[in-house]
PDB file of N, CA and C in Angstrom:
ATOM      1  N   UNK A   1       0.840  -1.180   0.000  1.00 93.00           N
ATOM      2  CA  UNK A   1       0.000   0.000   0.000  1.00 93.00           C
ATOM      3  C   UNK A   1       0.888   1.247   0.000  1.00 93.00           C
ATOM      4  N   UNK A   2       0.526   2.225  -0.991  1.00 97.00           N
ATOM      5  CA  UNK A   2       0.909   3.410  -0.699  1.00 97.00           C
ATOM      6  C   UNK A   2       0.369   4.559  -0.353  1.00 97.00           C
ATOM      7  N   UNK A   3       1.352   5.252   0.596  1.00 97.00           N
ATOM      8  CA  UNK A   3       0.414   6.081   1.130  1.00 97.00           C
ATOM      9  C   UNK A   3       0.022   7.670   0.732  1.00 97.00           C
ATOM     10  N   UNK A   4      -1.314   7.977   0.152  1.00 97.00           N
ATOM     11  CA  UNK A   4      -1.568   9.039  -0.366  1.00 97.00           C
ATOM     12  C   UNK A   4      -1.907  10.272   0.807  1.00 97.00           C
ATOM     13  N   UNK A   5      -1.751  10.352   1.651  1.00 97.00           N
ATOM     14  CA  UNK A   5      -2.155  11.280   2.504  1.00 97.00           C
ATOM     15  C   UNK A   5      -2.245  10.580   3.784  1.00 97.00           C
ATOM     16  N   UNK A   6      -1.237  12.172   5.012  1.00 97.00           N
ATOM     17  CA  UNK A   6      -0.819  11.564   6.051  1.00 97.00           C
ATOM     18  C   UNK A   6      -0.992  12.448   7.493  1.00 97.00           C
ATOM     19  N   UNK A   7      -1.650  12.543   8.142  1.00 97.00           N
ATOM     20  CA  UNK A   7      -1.812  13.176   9.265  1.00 97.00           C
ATOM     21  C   UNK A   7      -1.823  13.373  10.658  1.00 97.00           C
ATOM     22  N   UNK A   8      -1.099  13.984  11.308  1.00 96.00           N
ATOM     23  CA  UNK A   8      -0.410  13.797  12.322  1.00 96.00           C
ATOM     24  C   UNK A   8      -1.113  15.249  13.517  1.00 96.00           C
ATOM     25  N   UNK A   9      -1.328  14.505  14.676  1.00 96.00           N
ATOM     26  CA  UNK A   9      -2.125  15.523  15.610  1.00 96.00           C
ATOM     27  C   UNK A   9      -1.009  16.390  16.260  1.00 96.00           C
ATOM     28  N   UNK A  10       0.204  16.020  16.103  1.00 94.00           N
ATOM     29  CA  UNK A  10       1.253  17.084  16.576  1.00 94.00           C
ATOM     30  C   UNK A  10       1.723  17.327  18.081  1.00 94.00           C
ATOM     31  N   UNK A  11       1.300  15.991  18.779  1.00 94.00           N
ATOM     32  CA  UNK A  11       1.392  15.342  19.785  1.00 94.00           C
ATOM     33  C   UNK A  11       3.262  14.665  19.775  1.00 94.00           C
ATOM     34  N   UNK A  12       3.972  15.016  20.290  1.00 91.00           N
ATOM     35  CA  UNK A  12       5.190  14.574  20.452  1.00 91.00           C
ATOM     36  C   UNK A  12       5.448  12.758  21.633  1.00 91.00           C
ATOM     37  N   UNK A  13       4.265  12.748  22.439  1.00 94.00           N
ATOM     38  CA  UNK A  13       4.831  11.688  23.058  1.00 94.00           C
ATOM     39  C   UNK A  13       3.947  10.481  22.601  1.00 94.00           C
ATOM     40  N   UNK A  14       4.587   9.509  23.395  1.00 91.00           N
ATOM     41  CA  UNK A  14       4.629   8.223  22.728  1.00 91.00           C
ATOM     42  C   UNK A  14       2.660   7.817  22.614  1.00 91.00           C
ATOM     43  N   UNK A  15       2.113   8.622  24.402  1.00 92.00           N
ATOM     44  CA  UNK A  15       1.157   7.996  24.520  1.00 92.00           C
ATOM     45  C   UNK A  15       0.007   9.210  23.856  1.00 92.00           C
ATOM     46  N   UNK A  16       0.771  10.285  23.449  1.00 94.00           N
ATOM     47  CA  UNK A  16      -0.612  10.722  23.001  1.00 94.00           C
ATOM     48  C   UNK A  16      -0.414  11.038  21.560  1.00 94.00           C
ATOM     49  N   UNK A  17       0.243  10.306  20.433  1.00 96.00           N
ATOM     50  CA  UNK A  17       0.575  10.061  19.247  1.00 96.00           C
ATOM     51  C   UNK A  17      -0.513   9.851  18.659  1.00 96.00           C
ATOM     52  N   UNK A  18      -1.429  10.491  17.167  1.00 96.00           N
ATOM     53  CA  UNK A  18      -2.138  10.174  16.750  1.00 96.00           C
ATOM     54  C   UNK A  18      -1.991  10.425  15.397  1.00 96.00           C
ATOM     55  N   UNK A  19      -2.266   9.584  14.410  1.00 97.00           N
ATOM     56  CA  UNK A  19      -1.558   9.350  12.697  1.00 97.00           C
ATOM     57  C   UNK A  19      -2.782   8.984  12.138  1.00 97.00           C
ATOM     58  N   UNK A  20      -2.854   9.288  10.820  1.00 98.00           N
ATOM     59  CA  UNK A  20      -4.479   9.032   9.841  1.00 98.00           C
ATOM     60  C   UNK A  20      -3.558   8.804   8.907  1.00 98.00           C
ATOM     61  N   UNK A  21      -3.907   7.539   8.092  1.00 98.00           N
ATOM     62  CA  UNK A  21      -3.632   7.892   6.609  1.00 98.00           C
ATOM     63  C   UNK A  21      -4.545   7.021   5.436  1.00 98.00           C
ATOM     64  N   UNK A  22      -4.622   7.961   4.508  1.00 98.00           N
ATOM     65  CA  UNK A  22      -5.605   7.532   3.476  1.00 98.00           C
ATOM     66  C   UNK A  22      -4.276   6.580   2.710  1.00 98.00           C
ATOM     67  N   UNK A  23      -4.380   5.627   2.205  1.00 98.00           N
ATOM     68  CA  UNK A  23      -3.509   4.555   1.302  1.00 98.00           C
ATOM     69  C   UNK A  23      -4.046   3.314  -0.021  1.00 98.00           C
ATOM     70  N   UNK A  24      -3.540   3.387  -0.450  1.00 98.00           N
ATOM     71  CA  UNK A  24      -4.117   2.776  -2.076  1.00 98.00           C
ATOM     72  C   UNK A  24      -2.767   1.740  -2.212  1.00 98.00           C
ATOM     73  N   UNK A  25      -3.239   0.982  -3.007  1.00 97.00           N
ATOM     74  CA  UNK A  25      -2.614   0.034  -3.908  1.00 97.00           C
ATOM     75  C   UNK A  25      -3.018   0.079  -5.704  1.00 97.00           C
ATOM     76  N   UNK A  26      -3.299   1.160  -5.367  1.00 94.00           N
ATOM     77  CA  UNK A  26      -4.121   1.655  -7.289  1.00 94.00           C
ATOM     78  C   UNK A  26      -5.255   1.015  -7.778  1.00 94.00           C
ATOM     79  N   UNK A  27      -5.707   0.289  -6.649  1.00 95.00           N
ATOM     80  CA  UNK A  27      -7.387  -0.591  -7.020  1.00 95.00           C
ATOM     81  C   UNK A  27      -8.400  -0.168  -5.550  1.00 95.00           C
ATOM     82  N   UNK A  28      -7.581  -0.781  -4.650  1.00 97.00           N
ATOM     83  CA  UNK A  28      -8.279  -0.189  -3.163  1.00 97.00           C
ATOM     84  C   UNK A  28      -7.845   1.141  -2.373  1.00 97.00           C
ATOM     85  N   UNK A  29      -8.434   1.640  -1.437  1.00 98.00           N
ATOM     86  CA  UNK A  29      -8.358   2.518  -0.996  1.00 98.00           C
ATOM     87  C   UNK A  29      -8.336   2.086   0.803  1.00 98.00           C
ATOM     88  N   UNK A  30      -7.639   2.483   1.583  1.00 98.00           N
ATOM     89  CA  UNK A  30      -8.269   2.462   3.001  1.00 98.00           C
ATOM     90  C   UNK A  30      -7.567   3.522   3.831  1.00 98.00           C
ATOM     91  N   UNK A  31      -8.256   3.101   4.652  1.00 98.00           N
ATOM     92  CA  UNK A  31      -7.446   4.389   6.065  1.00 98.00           C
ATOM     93  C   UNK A  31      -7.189   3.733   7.211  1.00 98.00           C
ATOM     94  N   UNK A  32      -6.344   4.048   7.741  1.00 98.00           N
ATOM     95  CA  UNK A  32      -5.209   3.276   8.753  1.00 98.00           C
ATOM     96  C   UNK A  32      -5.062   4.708   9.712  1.00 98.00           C
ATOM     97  N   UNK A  33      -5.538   4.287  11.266  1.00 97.00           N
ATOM     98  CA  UNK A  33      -5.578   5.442  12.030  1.00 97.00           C
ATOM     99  C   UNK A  33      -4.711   4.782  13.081  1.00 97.00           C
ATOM    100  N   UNK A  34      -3.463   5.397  13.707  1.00 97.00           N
ATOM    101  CA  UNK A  34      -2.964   4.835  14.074  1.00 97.00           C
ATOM    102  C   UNK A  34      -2.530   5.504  15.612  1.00 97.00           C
ATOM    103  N   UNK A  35      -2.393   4.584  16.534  1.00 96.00           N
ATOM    104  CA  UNK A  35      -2.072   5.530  18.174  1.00 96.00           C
ATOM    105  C   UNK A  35      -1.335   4.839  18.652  1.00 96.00           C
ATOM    106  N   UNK A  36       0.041   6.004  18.898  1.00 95.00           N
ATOM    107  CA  UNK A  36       1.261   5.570  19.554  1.00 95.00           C
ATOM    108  C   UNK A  36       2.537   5.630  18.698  1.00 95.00           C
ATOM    109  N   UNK A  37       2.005   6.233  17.776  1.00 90.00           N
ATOM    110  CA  UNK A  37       3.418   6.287  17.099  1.00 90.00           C
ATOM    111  C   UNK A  37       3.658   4.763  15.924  1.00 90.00           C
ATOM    112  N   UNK A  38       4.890   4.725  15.355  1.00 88.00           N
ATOM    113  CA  UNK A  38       5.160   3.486  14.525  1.00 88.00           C
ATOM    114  C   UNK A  38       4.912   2.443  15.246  1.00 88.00           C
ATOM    115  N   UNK A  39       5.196   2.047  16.739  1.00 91.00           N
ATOM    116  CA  UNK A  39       5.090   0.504  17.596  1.00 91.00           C
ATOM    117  C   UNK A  39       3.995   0.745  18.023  1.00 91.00           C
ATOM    118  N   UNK A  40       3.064   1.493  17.750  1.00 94.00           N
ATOM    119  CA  UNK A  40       1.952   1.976  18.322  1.00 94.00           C
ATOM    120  C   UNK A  40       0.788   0.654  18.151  1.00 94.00           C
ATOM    121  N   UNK A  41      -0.402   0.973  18.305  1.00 96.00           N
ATOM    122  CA  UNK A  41      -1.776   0.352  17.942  1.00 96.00           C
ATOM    123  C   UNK A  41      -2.377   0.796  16.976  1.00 96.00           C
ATOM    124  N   UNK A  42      -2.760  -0.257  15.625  1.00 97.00           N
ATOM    125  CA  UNK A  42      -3.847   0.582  14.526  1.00 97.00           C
ATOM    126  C   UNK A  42      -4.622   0.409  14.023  1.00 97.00           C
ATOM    127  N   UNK A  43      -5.412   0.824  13.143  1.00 97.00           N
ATOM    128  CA  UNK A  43      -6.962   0.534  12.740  1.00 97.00           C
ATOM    129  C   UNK A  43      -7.032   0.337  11.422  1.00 97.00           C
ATOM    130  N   UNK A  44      -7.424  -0.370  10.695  1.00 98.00           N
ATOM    131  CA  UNK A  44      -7.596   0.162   9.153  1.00 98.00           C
ATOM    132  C   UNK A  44      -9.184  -0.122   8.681  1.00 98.00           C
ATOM    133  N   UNK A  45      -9.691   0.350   7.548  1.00 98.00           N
ATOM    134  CA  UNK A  45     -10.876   0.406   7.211  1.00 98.00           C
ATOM    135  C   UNK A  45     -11.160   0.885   5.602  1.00 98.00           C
ATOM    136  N   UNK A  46     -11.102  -0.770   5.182  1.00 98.00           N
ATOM    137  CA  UNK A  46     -10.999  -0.247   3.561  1.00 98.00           C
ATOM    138  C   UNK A  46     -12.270   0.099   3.181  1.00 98.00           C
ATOM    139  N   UNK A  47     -11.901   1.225   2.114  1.00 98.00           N
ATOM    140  CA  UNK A  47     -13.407   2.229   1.338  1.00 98.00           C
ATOM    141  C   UNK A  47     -12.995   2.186   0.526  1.00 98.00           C
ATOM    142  N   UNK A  48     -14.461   2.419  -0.437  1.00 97.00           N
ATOM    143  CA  UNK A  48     -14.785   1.651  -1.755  1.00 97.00           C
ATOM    144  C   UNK A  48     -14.199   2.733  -2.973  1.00 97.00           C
ATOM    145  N   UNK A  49     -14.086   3.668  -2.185  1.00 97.00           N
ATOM    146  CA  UNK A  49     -12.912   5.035  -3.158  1.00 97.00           C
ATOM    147  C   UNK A  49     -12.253   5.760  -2.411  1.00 97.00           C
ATOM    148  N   UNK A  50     -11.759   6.934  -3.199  1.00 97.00           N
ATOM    149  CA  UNK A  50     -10.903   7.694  -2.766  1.00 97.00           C
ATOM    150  C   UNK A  50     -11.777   8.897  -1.448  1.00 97.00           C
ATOM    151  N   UNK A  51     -13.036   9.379  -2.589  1.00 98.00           N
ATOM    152  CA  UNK A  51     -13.916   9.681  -1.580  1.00 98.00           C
ATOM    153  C   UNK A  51     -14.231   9.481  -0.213  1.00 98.00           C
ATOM    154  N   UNK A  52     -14.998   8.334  -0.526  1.00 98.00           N
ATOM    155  CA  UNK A  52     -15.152   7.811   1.291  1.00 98.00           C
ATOM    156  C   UNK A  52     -13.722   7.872   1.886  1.00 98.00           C
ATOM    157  N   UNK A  53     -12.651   7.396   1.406  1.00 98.00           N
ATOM    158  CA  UNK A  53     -11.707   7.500   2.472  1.00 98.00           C
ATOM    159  C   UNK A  53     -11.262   8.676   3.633  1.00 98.00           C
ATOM    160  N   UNK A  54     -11.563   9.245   2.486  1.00 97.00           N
ATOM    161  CA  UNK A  54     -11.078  10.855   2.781  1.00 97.00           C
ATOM    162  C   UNK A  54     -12.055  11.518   3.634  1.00 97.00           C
ATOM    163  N   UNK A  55     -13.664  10.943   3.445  1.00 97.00           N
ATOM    164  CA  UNK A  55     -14.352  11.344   4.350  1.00 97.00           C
ATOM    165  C   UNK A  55     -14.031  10.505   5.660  1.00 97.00           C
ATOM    166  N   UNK A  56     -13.897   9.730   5.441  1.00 98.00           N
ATOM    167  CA  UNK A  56     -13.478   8.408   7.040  1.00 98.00           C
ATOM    168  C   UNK A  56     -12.361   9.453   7.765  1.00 98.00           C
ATOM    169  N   UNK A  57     -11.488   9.355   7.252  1.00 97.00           N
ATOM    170  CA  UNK A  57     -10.350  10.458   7.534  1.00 97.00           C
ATOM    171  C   UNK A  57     -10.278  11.605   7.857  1.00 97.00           C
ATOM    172  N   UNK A  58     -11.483  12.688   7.693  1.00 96.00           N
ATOM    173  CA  UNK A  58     -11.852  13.348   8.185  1.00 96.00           C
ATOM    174  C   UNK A  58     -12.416  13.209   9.664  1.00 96.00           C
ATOM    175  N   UNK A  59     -13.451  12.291   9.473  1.00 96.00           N
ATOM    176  CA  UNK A  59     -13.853  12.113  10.246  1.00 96.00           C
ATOM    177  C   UNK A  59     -13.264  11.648  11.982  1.00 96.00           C
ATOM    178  N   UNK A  60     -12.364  10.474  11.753  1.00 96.00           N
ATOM    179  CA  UNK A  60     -11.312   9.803  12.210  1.00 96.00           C
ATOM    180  C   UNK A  60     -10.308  11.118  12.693  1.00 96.00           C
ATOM    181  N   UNK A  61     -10.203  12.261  11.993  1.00 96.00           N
ATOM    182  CA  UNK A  61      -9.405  13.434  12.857  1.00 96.00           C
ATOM    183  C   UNK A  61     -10.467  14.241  13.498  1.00 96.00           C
ATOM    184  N   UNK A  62     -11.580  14.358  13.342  1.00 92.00           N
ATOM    185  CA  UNK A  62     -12.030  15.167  14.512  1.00 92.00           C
ATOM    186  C   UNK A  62     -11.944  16.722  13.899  1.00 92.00           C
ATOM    187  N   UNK A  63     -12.198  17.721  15.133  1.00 87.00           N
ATOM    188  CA  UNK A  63     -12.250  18.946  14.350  1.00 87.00           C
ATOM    189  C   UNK A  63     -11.034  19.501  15.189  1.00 87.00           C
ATOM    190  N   UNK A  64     -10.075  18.741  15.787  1.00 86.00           N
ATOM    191  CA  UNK A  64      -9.301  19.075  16.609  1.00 86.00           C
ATOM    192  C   UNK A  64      -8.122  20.309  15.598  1.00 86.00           C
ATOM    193  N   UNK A  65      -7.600  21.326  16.148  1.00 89.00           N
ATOM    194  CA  UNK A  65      -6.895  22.213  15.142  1.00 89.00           C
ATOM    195  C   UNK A  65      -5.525  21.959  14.835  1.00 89.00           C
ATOM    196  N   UNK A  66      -4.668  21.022  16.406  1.00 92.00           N
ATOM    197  CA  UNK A  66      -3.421  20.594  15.651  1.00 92.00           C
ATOM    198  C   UNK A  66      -3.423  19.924  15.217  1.00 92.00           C
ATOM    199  N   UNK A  67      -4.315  19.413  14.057  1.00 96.00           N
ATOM    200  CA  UNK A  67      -3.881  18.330  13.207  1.00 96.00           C
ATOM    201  C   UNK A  67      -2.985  19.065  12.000  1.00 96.00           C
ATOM    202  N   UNK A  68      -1.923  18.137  11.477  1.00 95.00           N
ATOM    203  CA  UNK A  68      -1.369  18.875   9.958  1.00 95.00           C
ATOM    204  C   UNK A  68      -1.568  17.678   9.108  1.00 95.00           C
ATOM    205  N   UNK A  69      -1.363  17.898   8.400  1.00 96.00           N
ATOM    206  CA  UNK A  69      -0.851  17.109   6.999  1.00 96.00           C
ATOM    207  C   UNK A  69       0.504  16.988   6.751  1.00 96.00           C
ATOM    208  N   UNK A  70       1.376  15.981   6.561  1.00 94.00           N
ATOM    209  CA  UNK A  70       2.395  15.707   6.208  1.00 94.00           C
ATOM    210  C   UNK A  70       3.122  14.933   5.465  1.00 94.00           C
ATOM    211  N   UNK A  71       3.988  15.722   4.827  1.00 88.00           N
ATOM    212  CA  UNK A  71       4.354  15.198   3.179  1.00 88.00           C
ATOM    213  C   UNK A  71       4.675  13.845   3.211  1.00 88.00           C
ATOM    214  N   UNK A  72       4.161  13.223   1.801  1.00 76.00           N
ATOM    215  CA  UNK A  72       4.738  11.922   1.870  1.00 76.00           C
ATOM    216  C   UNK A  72       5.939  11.520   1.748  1.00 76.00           C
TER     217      UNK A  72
END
């Protein structure tokens, strides 16, 4: 899977680490929300396009304001 979009709550420690990412393999789409960093705990939830993902992903961040986006 590669990953098309990546988001990070801007949380520096281990336990309050929070990561979104929308990811494809050029047929599927899913989102992988992840807590704790890389050794962390994660979620994924494949959608049927690019669309829904992105809405999942939205959603999945919340309206919280430090979230960023970060380059792939």
């Amino acid at each position: 899977m590669i990953v098309e979009e990546h988001w990070w709550n801007g949380d520096t420690t281990r336990r309050g680490r929070r990561d979104v990412y929308i990811r494809t393999d050029g047929r599927r789409w899913d989102v992988q929300a992840q807590i704790g960093g890389a050794s962390g705990r994660y979620r994924v939830q494949e959608c049927p396009s690019r669309a829904s993902a992105a809405i999942l992903a939205n959603a999945w961040r919340g309206s919280h304001p430090a979230w960023r986006e970060l380059p792939r």
